[in-house]
Coordinates of C-alpha atoms in Angstrom, one line a residue:
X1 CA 0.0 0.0 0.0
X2 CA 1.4 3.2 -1.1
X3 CA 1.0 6.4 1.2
X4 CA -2.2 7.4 -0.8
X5 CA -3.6 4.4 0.4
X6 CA -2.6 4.8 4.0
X7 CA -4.4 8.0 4.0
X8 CA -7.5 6.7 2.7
X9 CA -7.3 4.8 5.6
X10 CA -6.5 6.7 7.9
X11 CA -9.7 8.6 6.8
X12 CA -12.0 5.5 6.7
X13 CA -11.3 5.0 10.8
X14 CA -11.8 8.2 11.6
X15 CA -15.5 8.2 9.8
X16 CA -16.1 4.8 11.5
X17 CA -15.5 6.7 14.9
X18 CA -17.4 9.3 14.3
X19 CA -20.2 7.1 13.1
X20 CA -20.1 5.2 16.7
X21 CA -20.8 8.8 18.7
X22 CA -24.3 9.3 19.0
X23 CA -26.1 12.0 17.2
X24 CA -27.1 13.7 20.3
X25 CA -23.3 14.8 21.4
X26 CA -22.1 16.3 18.1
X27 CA -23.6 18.7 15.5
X28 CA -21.6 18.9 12.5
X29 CA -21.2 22.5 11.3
X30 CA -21.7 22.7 7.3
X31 CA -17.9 23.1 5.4
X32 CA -17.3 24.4 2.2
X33 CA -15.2 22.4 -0.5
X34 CA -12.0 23.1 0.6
X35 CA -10.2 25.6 -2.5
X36 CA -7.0 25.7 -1.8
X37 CA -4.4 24.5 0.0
X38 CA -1.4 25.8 1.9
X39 CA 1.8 24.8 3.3
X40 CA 5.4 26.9 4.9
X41 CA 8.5 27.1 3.3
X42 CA 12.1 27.8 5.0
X43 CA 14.4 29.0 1.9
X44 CA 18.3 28.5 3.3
X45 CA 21.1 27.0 1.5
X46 CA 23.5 24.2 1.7
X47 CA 25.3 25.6 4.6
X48 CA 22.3 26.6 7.1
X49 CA 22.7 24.8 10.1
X50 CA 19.2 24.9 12.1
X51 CA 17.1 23.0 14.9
X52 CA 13.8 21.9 15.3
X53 CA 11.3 23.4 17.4
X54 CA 10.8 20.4 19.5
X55 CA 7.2 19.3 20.4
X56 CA 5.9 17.0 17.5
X57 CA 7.8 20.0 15.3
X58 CA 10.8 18.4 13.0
X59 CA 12.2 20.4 10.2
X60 CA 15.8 22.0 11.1
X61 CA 14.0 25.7 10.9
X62 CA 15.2 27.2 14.2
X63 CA 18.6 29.1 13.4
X64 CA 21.6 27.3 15.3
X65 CA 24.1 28.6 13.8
X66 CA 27.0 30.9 14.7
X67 CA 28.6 32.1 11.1
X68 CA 27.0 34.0 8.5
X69 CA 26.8 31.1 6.0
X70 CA 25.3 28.8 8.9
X71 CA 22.8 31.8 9.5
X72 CA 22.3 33.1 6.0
X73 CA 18.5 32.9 4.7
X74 CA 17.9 33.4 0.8
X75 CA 15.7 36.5 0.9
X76 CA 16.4 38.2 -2.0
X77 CA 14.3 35.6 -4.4
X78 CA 11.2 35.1 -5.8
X79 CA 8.8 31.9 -5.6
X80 CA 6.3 30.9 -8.4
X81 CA 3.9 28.0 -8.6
X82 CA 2.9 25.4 -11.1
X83 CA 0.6 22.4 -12.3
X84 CA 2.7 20.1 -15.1
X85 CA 0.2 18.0 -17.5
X86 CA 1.0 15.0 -18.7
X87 CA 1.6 15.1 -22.0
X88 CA -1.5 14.4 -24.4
X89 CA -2.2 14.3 -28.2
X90 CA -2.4 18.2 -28.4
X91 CA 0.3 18.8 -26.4
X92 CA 2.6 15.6 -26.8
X93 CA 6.1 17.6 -25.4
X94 CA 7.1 16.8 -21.5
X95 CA 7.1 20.3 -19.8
X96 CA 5.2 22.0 -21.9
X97 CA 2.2 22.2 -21.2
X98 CA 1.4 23.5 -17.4
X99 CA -0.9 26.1 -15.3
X100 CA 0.6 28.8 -14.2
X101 CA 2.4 30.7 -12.4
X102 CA 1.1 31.7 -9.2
X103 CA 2.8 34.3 -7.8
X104 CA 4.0 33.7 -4.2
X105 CA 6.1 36.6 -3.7
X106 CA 9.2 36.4 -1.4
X107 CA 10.1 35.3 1.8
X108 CA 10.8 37.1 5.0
X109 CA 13.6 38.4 6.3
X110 CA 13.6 34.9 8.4
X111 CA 13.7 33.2 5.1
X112 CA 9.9 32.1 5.6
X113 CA 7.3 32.2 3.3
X114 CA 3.6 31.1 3.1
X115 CA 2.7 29.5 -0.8
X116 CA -0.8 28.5 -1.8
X117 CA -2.4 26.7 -4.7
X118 CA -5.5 25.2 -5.6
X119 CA -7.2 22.0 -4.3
X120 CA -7.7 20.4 -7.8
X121 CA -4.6 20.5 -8.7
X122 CA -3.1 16.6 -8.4
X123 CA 0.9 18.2 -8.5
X124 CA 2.5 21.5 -7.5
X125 CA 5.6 22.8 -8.5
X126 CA 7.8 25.9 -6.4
X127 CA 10.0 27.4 -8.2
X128 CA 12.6 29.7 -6.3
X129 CA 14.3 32.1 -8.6
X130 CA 17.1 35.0 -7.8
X131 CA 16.1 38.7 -7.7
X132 CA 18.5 41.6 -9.0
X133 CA 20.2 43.5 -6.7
X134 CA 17.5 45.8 -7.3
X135 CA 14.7 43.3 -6.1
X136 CA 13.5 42.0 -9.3
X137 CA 13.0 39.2 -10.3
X138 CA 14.7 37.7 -12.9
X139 CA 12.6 35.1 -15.7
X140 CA 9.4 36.0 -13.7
X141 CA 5.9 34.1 -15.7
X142 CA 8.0 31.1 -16.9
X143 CA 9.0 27.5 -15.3
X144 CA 12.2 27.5 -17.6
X145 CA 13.3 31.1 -16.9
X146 CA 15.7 33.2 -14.8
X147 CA 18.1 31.6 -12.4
X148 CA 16.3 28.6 -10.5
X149 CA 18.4 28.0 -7.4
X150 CA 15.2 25.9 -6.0
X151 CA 13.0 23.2 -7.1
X152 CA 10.3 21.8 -5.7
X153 CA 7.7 19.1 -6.9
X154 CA 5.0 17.3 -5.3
X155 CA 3.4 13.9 -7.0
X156 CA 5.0 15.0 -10.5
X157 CA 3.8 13.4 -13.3
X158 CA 5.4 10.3 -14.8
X159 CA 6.6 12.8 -17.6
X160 CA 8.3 14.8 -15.2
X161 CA 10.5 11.8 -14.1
X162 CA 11.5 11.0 -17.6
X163 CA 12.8 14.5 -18.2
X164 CA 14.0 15.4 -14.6
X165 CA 15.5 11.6 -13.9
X166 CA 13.6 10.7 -11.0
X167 CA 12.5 7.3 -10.3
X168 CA 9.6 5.6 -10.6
X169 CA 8.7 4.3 -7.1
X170 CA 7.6 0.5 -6.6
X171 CA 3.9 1.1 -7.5
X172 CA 4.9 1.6 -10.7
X173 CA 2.1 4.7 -10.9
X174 CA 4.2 7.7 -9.0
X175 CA 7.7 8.7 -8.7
X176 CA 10.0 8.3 -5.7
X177 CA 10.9 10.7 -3.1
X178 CA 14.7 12.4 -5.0
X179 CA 17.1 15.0 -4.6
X180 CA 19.6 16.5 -7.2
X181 CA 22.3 18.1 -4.6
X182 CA 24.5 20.8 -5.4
X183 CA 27.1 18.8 -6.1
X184 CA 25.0 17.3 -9.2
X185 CA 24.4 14.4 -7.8
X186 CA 21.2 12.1 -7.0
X187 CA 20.1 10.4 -4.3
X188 CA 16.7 9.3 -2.9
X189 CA 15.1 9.0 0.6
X190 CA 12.7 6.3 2.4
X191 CA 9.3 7.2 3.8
X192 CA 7.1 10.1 2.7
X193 CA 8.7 13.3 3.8
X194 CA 11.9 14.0 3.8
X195 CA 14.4 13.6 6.9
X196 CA 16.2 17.4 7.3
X197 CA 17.9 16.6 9.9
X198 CA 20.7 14.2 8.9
X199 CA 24.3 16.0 7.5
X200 CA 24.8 18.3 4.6
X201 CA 23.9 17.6 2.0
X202 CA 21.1 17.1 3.5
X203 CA 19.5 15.1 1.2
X204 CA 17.1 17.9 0.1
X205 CA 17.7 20.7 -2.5
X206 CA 18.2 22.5 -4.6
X207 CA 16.0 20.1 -7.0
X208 CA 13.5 17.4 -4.6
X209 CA 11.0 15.4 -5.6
X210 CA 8.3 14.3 -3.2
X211 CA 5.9 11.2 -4.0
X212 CA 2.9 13.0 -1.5
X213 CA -0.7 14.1 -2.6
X214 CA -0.3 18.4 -2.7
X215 CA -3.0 17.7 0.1
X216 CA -0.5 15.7 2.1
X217 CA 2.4 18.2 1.8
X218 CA 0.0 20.8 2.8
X219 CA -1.0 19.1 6.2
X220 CA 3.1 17.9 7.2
X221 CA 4.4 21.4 6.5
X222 CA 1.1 23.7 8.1
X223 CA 2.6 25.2 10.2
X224 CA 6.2 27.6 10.7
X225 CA 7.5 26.0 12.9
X226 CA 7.4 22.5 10.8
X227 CA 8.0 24.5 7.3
X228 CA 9.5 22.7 4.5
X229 CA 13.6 23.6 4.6
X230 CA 14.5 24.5 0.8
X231 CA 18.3 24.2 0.1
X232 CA 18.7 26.9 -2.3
X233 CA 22.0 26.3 -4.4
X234 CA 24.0 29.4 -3.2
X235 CA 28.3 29.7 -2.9
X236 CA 29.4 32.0 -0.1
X237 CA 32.4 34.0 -2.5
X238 CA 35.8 35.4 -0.5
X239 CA 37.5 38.0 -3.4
X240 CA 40.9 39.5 -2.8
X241 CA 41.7 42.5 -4.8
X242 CA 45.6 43.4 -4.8
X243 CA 47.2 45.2 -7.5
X244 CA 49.7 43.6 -9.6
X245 CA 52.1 44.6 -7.4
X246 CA 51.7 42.1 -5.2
X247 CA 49.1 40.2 -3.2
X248 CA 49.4 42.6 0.0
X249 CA 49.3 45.6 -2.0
X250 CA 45.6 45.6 -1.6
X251 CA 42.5 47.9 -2.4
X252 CA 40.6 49.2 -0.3
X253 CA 37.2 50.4 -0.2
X254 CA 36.8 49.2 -4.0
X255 CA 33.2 48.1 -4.9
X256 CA 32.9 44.4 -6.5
X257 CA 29.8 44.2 -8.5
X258 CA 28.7 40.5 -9.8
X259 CA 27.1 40.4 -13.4
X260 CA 24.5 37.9 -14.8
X261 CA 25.9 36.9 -18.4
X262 CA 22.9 34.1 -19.3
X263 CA 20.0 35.8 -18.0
X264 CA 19.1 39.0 -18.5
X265 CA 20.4 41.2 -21.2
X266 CA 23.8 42.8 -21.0
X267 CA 22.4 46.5 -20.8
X268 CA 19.9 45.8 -17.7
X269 CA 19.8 46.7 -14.3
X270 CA 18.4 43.6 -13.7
X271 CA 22.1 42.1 -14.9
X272 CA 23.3 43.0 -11.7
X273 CA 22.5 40.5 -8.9
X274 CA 25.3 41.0 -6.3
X275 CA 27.3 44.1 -4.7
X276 CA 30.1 44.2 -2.2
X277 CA 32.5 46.5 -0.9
X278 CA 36.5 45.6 0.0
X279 CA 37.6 46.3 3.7
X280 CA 41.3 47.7 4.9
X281 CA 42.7 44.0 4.0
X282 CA 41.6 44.1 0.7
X283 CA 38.7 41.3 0.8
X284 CA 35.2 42.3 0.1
X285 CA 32.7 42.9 2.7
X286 CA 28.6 41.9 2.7
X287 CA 26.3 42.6 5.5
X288 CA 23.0 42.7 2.9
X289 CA 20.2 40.1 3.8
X290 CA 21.3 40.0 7.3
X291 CA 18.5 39.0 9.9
X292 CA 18.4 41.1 12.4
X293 CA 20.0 44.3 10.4
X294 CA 21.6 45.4 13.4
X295 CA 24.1 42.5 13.1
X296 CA 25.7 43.5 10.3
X297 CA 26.2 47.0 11.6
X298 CA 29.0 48.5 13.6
X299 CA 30.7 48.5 15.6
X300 CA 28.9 45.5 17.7
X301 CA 27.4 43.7 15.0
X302 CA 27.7 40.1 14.9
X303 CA 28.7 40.3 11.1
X304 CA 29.7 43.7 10.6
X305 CA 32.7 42.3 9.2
X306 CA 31.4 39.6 7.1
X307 CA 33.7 38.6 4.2
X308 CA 31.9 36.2 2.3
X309 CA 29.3 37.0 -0.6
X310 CA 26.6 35.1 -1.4
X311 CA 26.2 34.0 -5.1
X312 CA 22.8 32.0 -6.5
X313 CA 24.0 29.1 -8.7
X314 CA 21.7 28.3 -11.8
X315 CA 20.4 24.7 -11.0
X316 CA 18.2 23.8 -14.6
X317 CA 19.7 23.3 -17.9
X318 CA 16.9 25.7 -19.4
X319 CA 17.7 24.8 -23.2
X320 CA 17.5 21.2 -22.1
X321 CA 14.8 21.9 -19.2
X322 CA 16.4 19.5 -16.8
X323 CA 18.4 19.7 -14.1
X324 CA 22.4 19.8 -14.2
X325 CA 22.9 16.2 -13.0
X326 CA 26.5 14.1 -12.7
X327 CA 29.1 16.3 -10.9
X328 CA 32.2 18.5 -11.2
X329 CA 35.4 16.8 -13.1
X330 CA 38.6 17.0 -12.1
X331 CA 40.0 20.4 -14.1
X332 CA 42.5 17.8 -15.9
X333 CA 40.1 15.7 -17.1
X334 CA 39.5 16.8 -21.1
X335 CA 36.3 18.6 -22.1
X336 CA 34.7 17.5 -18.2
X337 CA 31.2 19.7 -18.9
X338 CA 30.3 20.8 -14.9
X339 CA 27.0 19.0 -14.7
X340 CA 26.3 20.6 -11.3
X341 CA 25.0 24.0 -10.4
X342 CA 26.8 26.6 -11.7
X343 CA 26.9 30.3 -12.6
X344 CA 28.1 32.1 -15.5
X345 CA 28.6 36.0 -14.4
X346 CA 31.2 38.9 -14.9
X347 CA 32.6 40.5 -11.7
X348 CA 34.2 44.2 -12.3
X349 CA 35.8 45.8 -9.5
X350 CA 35.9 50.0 -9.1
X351 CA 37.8 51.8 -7.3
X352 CA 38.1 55.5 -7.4
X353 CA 35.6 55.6 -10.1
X354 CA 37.5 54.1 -12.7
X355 CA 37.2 50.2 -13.7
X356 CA 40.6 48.6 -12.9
X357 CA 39.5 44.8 -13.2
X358 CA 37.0 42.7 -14.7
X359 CA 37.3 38.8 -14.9
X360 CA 34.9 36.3 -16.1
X361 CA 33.4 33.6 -14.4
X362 CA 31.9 31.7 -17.2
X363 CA 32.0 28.6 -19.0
X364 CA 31.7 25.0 -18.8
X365 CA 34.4 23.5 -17.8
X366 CA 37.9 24.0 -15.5
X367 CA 41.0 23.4 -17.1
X368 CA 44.1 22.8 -14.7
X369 CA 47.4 21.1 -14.7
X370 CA 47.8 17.8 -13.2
X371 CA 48.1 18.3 -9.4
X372 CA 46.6 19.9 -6.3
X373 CA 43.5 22.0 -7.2
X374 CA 44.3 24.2 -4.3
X375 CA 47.9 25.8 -2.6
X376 CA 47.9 27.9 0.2
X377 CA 48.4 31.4 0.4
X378 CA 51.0 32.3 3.3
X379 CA 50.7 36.2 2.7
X380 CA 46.8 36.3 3.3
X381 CA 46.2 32.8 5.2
X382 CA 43.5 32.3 2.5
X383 CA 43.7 29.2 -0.1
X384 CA 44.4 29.8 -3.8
X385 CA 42.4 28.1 -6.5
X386 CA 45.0 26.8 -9.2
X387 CA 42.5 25.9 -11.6
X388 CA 40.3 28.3 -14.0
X389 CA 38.8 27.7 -17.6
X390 CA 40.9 29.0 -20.2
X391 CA 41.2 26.5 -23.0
X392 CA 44.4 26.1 -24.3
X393 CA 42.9 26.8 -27.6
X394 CA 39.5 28.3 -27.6
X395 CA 38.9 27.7 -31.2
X396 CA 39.1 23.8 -30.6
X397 CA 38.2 24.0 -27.0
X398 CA 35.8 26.8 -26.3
X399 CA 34.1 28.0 -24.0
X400 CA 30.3 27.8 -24.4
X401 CA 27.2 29.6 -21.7
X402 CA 23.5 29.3 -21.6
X403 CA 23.4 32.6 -23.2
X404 CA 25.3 31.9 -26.0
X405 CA 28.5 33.0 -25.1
X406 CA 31.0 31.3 -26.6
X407 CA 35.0 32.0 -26.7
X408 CA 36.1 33.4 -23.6
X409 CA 38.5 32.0 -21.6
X410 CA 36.6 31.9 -18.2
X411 CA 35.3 29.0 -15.5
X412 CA 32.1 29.6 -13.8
X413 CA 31.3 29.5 -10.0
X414 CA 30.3 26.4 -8.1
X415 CA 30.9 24.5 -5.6
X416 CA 34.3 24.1 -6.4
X417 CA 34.8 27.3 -5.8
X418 CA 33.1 27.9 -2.3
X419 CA 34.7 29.7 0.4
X420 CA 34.7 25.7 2.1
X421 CA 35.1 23.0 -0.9
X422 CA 34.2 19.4 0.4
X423 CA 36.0 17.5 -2.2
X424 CA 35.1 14.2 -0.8
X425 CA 31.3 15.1 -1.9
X426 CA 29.9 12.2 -4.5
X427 CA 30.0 15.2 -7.3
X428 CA 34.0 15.5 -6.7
X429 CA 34.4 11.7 -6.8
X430 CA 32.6 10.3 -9.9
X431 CA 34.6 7.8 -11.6
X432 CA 37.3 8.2 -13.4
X433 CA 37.0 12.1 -12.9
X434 CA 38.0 12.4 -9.5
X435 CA 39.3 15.1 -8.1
X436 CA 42.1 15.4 -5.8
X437 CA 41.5 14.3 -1.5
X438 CA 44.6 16.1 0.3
X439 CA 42.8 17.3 2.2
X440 CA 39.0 16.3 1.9
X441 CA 38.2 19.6 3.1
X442 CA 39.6 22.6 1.7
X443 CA 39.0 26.2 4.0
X444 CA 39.6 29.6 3.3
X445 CA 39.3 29.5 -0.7
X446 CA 40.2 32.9 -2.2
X447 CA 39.4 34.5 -5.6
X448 CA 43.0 36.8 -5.8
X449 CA 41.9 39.5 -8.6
X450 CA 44.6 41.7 -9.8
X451 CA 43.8 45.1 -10.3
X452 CA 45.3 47.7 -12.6
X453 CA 46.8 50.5 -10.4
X454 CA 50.2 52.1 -11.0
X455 CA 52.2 54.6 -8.9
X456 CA 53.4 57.9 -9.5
X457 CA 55.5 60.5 -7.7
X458 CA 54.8 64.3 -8.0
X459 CA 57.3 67.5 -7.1
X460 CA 55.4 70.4 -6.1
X461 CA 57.6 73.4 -5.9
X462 CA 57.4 77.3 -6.4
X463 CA 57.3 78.9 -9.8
X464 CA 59.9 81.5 -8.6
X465 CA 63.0 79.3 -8.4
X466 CA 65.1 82.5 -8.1
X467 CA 63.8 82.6 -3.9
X468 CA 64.6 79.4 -2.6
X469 CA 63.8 78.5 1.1
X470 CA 67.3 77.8 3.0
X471 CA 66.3 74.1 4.0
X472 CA 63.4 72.8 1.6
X473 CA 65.0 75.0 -1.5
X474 CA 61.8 75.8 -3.8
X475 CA 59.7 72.8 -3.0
X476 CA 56.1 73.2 -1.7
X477 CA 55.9 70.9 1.6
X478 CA 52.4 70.0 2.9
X479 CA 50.4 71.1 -0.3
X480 CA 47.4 68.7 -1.5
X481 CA 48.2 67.1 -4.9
X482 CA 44.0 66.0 -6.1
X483 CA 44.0 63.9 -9.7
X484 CA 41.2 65.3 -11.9
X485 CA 40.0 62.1 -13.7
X486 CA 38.4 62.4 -17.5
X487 CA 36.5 60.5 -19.9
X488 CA 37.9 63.1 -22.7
X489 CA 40.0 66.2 -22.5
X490 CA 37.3 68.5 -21.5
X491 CA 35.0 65.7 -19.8
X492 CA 36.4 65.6 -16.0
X493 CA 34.5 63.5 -14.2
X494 CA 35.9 62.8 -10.6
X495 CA 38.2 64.6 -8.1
X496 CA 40.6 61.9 -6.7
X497 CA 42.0 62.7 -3.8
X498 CA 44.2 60.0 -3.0
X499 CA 47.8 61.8 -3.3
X500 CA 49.2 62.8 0.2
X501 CA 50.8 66.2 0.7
X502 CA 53.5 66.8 -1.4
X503 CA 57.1 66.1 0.1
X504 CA 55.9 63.2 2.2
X505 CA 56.2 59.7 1.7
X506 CA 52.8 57.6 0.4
X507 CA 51.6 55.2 3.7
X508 CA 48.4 54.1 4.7
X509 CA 45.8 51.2 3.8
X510 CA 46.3 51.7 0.1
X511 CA 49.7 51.3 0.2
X512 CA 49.5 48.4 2.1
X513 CA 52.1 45.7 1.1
X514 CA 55.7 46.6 3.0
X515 CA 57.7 45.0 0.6
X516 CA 56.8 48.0 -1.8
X517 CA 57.9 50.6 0.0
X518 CA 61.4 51.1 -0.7
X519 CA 60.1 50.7 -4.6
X520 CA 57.8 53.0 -4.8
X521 CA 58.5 55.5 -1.5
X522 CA 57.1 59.1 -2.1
X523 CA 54.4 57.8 -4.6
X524 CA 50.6 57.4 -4.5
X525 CA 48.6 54.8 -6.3
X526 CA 46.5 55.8 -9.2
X527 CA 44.0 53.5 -10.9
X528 CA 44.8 52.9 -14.1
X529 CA 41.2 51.6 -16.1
X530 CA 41.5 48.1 -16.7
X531 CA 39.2 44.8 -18.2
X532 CA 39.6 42.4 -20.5
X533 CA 40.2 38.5 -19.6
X534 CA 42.0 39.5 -16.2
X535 CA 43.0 35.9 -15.2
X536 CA 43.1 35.1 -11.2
X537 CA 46.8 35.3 -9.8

C-alpha cells in the first residue's frame, strides 16, 4: 500500500469513529469544499545549520548557527507555482504544457514564506528564482526562466520523471521521493517526507521530488514551525583585490559588482544580482540580507565584518529543461562539462571611479594542470584556486554559456569554488573524474583579482626658483596634490584625492604591502582603467 492508500485509511477510521458517537453529542457544522491548499516554506542554503522546534515540530527551521553562512536565509528571491500535465495528443512535449504561475512573492527576512495553490490540482511545482540586486525578479511568468536556485515538486507526473531523472517508485504509478544536490548528484530517501535533519547535504535541494498528494504536503508542513527547509543552491564567495604589485598591496574600499551573463540582457539593471565593498585588508565585505540588520552593523554587530558574498548558482539546464545532474570533473580531465550548479557571471571591481579589473566567471568546464586544485596562500592565510577555464585553444576547446557565449577564456562559479570546498562530496568523486582528497576539506578558498593601479611621484615646488627656502629649497611641503580624472579632454569627471601632501612619503591602507615601499616610497597609487580577460593570480 502506497502512502495514498494509507491515507484513505487513515480517513475511513476516523469516519467509522465518528459514526459510533451518537447524534445527540455532536452537531456537524456545514464546510465548504475546501479551495485551496497551503503549506510553509524555510528558503536557506546548503550551509544553514538549524534545529527543530521540539514538540511533534521536526524540520531543522530554528537558526543554530554561529557564522554567516550557517545563518544566511535566501531573501532576495522570488517563488512561483505550477501544475505540469501530462503530456496528451495536443500537447505531446514533456514540460510544456502546465498552469501557471502563481505568484507567491518572497520570503521574509527569516527566510519564511507562506505558498498556496488550488485543491484540484493533483501536482505543485515551487519554483525559487534570484532577484536583482535591485529586487526584481529575474525570468518571472516562466518555469524554464531566470536563475532557478530551488526546485520543488510534489506527486509529478510520470513525464516529469522521464525528463528530470527521477525514479519511478515500486507502485509503478508515482515517482519516488529524490534529490539533485549541489554537487550534481542524485540520491533518494525512504518514507514520505523528507528527513532534514541528517548532514549536509542534507539530502534535500536544490532540486526534490516528493511522492505526497499536494494535500499531504499541505498538512506535514502547516505550520512555521514545521515549514518545508529549501536548500537553495547558493556559494558564499571570499574575493581578494591586490594590485599587480603584489598580493598585499591591496585595495581598499573598492566596490565588487557581480554580473548575470545568461540571463538578463547585458544593458539591464536587472544584470546586476550581487554588490560588495573591500575592507582595509583588501577582501570584500557583505552585510545585505542580514536577519536582524543590526548584526551586520557596527561596531557591535555580529557580522559587521562579514567577508563572504553570497552568489545564486543556476540549477536547470533551461535549453535542455532539466536539471544539471552528474558532478564537477577533475579540471584535468578533457572537455569535463560541470554538470552541477553553476553560474556564469562577470565580476568588475571600481575603485576611485575608474574600472581597474574585470574577470569572467563563465563557461563549462575548469581546465588545470595535473596536481593539487588548491595551494595555500601564506601572505593572506587564504587558499588559492590553481585551476580556472581558459582553453588552451579556444577555437578547438571553447568555451560555451546558456546565453550563447562562446570564446572566452573563463570557468564559472560552483561548488568548487566555495569559500569551504568538500572535495570528498559524490559530485568530486565520480569515476574516473575524480578530483584530488589532500585534504578532503579545503578552507579559506580565495578568488585573488589583480587590479590595474600604478604609482606615481609628483614635485610640487614654487614657480619662482630665483627665492629658494634655505632648508626645503623651492619645494612646496604639505600642499594637496587631487587627480582630476576624465572620460575626454574637457569631460572631467571625478576629483581623486588619494595623493598625500607633497614632500611626504605615500603610507596608509592603500599602500598596504611593505615589501613596496622602498620601490615605490614618495608615490601614491592611481587607478589605471583596466578589463579584459584579467585571469586570477
Amino acid at each position: 500500500m502506497d502512502n495514498r492508500g494509507l491515507a484513505k485509511a487513515g480517513i475511513v477510521v476516523v469516519l467509522a469513529a465518528l459514526l459510533a458517537i451518537p447524534a445527540a453529542l455532536y452537531v456537524l457544522p456545514a464546510v465548504e469544499a475546501q479551495t485551496t491548499y497551503s503549506a510553509w516554506l524555510k528558503i536557506v542554503t546548503d550551509s544553514w545549520d538549524g534545529a527543530a522546534y521540539g514538540d511533534g515540530f521536526t524540520t531543522p527551521v530554528m537558526p543554530a548557527g554561529i557564522d554567516f553562512p550557517g545563518r544566511y536565509n535566501a531573501t532576495n528571491v522570488c517563488v512561483e507555482l505550477y501544475r505540469f500535465l501530462n503530456p496528451t495528443s495536443q500537447s505531446p512535449a514533456p514540460l510544456t504544457a502546465y498552469d501557471g504561475p502563481i505568484n507567491a512573492g518572497s520570503p521574509n527576512g527569516t527566510g519564511f514564506i507562506k505558498v498556496s495553490w488550488p485543491a484540484s490540482w493533483e501536482n505543485v511545482t515551487i519554483i525559487v528564482k534570484a532577484k536583482s540586486y535591485q529586487g526584481e525578479c529575474i525570468g518571472a511568468g516562466s518555469p524554464f526562466s531566470g536563475i532557478i536556485v530551488y526546485w520543488l515538486t510534489v506527486n509529478g507526473t510520470l513525464s516529469f520523471g522521464a525528463r528530470f531523472g527521477i525514479p519511478t517508485a515500486p507502485s509503478g504509478t508515482t515517482l519516488t521521493n529524490a534529490t539533485i544536490g549541489d554537487d550534481g548528484i542524485s540520491r533518494t530517501h525512504p518514507g514520505p517526507d523528507f528527513d532534514f535533519t541528517i548532514d549536509a547535504p542534507f539530502n534535500a535541494g536544490p532540486i526534490d521530488h516528493m511522492d505526497m498528494t499536494p494535500a499531504m504536503f499541505a498538512a506535514a508542513h502547516a505550520d512555521p514551525r514545521n515549514a518545508s527547509v529549501a536548500h537553495a543552491a547558493y556559494i558564499f564567495k571570499l574575493f581578494h583585490e591586490h594590485t599587480w604589485y603584489d598580493v598585499n598591496d591591496v585595495l581598499t574600499y573598492a566596490i565588487i559588482f557581480i554580473y548575470d551573463v545568461d540571463h538578463t540582457p547585458a544593458n539591464s539593471p536587472r544584470s546586476l544580482i550581487q554588490a560588495a565593498i573591500t575592507g582595509p585588508d583588501g577582501q570584500s565585505r557583505y552585510t545585505r540580507e542580514i536577519y536582524p540588520k543590526a548584526a551586520g552593523l557596527g561596531p557591535t554587530g555580529k557580522f559587521r565584518d562579514n567577508r563572504l558574498v553570497p552568489i545564486p548558482l543556476q540549477s536547470i539546464n533551461l535549453a535542455a529543461r532539466t536539471p544539471f545532474e552528474g558532478g564537477i570533473p577533475d579540471p584535468e580531465v578533457p572537455a569535463g562539462n560541470i554538470q552541477a550548479p553553476h553560474l556564469n557571471a562577470t565580476k568588475r571591481v571600481w575603485w576611485e571611479t575608474v574600472l581597474v579589473n574585470q574577470t569572467f566567471y563563465v563557461g563549462n568546464e575548469y581546465n588545470g594542470t595535473a596536481g593539487d586544485e588548491f595551494d595555500p596562500d601564506p601572505a593572506t592565510g587564504k587558499t588559492r584556486p590553481l585551476f580556472g577555464a581558459y582553453p588552451a585553444d579556444p577555437s578547438i576547446n571553447p568555451t560555451i554559456t546558456q546565453g550563447g557565449i562562446t570564446g572566452v577564456p573563463a570557468g564559472p562559479f560552483s561548488l568548487a569554488l566555495n569559500h569551504t570546498v568538500d572535495l570528498s562530496k559524490d559530485g568530486f568523486q565520480v569515476s574516473g573524474q575524480e578530483w584530488d582528497t589532500t585534504p578532503p576539506v579545503v578552507e579559506g578558498v580565495a578568488n585573488f583579482n589583480n587590479n590595474t593601479v600604478f604609482y606615481a611621484r609628483f614635485c610640487v615646488q614654487d614657480a619662482d626658483l630665483k627665492i629658494q627656502h634655505p632648508e626645503i629649497g623651492d619645494k612646496m611641503v604639505g600642499a594637496e596634490v587631487t587627480i582630476n580624472l576624465k572620460k575626454a579632454p574637457d569631460r572631467p569627471y571625478y576629483l581623486s584625492h588619494n595623493i598625500p601632501p607633497a614632500g611626504r612619503r605615500a603610507e596608509g591602507p592603500r599602500q598596504g604591502a611593505d615589501g613596496l615601499r622602498d620601490r615605490v616610497a614618495g608615490a601614491g597609487p592611481l587607478p589605471s582603467r583596466g578589463g579584459g580577460d584579467n585571469r586570477e593570480g
